[in-house]
Coordinates of C-alpha atoms in Angstrom, one line a residue:
X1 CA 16.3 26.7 22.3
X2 CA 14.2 23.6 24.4
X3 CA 10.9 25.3 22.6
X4 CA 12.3 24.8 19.2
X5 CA 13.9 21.7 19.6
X6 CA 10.4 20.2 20.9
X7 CA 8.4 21.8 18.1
X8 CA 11.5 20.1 15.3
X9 CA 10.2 16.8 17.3
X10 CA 7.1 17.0 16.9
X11 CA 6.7 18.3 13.2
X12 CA 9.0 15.1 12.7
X13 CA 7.0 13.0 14.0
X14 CA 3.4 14.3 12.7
X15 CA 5.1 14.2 8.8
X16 CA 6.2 10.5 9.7
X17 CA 3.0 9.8 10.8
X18 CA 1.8 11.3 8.0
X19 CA 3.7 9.6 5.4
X20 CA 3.0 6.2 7.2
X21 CA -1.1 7.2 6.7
X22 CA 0.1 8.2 3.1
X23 CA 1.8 4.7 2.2
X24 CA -0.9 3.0 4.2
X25 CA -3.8 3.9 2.5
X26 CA -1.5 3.6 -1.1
X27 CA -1.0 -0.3 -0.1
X28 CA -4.5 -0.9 1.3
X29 CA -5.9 0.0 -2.1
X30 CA -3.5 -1.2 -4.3
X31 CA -3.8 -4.8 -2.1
X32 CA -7.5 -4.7 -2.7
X33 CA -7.9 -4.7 1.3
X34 CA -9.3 -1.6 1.4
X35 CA -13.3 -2.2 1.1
X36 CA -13.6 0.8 -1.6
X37 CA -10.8 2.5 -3.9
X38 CA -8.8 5.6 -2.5
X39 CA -11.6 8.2 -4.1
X40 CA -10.7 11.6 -4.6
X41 CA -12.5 12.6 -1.3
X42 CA -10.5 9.8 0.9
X43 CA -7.4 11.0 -0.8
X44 CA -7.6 14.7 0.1
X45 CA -8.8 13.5 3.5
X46 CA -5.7 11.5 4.2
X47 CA -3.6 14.2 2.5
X48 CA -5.1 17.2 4.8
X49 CA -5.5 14.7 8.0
X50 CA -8.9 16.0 7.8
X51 CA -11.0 12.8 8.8
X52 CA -14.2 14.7 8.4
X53 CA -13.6 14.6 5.3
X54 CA -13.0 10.8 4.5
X55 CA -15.8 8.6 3.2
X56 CA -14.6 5.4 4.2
X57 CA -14.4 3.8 7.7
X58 CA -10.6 2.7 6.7
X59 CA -9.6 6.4 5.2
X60 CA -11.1 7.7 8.9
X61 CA -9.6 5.0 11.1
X62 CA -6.1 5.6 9.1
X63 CA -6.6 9.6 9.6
X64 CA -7.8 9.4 13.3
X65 CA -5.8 6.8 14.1
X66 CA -8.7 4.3 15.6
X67 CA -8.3 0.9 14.1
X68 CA -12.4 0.9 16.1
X69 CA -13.6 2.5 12.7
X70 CA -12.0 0.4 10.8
X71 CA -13.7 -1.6 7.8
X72 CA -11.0 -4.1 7.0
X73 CA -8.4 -6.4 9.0
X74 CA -5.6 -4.5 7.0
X75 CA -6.4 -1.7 8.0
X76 CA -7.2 -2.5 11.7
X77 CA -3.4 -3.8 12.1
X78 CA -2.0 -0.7 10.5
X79 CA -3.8 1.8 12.7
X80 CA -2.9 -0.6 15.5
X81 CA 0.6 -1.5 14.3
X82 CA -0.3 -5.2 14.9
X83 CA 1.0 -7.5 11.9
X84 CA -0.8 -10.5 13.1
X85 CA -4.0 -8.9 12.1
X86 CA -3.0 -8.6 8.8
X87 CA -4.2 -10.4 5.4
X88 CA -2.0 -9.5 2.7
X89 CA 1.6 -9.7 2.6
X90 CA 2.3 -6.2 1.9
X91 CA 0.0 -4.7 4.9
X92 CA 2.4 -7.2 7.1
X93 CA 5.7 -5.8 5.5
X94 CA 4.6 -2.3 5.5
X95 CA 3.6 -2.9 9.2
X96 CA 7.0 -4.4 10.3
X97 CA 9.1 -1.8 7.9
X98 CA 10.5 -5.0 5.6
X99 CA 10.3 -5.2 2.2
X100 CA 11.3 -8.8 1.7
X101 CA 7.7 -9.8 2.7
X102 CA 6.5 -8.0 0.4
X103 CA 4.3 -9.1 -2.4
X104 CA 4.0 -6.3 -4.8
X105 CA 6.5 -4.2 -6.8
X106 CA 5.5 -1.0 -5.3
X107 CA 4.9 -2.4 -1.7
X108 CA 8.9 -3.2 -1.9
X109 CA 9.2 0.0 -3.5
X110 CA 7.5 2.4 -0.9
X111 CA 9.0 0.2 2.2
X112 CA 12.4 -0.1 1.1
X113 CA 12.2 3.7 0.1
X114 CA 13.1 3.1 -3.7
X115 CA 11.0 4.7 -6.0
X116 CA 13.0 3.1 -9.1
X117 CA 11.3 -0.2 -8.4
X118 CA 7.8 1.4 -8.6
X119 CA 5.6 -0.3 -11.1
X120 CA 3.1 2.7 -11.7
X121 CA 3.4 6.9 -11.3
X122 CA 1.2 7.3 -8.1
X123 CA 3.7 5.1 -6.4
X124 CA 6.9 7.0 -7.9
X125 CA 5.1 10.1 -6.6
X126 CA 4.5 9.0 -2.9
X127 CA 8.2 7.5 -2.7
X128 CA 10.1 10.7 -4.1
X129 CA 7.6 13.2 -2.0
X130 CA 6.0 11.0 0.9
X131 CA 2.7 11.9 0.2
X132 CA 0.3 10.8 -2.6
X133 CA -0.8 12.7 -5.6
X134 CA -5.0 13.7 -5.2
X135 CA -6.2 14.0 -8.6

């Protein structure tokens, strides 16, 4: 019964992480903070955890979880969970879990979990499933 109850943690906690990466690198983009878009690559990358398979420093660092291969300050404090690194609004409200600093529709729609304030699909998509659509 201890065995399964540690592996229920830790599933928990890797699809948290996991959804966090997910709305991360959603923000990042959307933001503009992220040095290139989310490419097709990046995406399936983030949605496999498969850093390998990332081709941007911020897709690895968000994958990996090593604000050191970072390419922007947004995405440095989200790896490192450090709002005062930020430089948009929406990475410091996503980093701090509060959608009233938010700047964007969607960034108050993915923090505040409501995917009837999203203002485009993709963000509907990573609300309702908590990952993000690669197409």
């Amino acid at each position: 019964m201890k065995f399964i109850f540690t592996v229920l943690i830790l599933y928990v906690g890797v699809y948290a992480q996991a959804t966090y990466i997910d709305r991360a690198a959603y923000l990042l983009t959307k933001t503009g903070t992220m040095k290139t878009t989310l490419t097709l690559k990046d995406c399936g990358g983030i949605e496999q955890s498969q850093w390998l398979d990332c081709q941007s420093g911020d897709c690895k660092a968000l994958v990996f979880d090593n604000a050191a291969t970072c390419d922007t300050w947004d995405c440095k404090a989200v790896t490192a969970m450090n709002p005062q690194w930020c430089m948009s609004k929406d990475c410091k409200a996503l980093v701090q879990r509060d959608p009233y600093q938010c700047e964007s529709q969607n960034c108050k729609a993915i923090v505040g979990q409501s995917s009837d304030s999203c203002a485009d699909h993709e963000c509907v998509t990573l609300v309702e499933t908590g990952s993000l659509s690669c197409e």
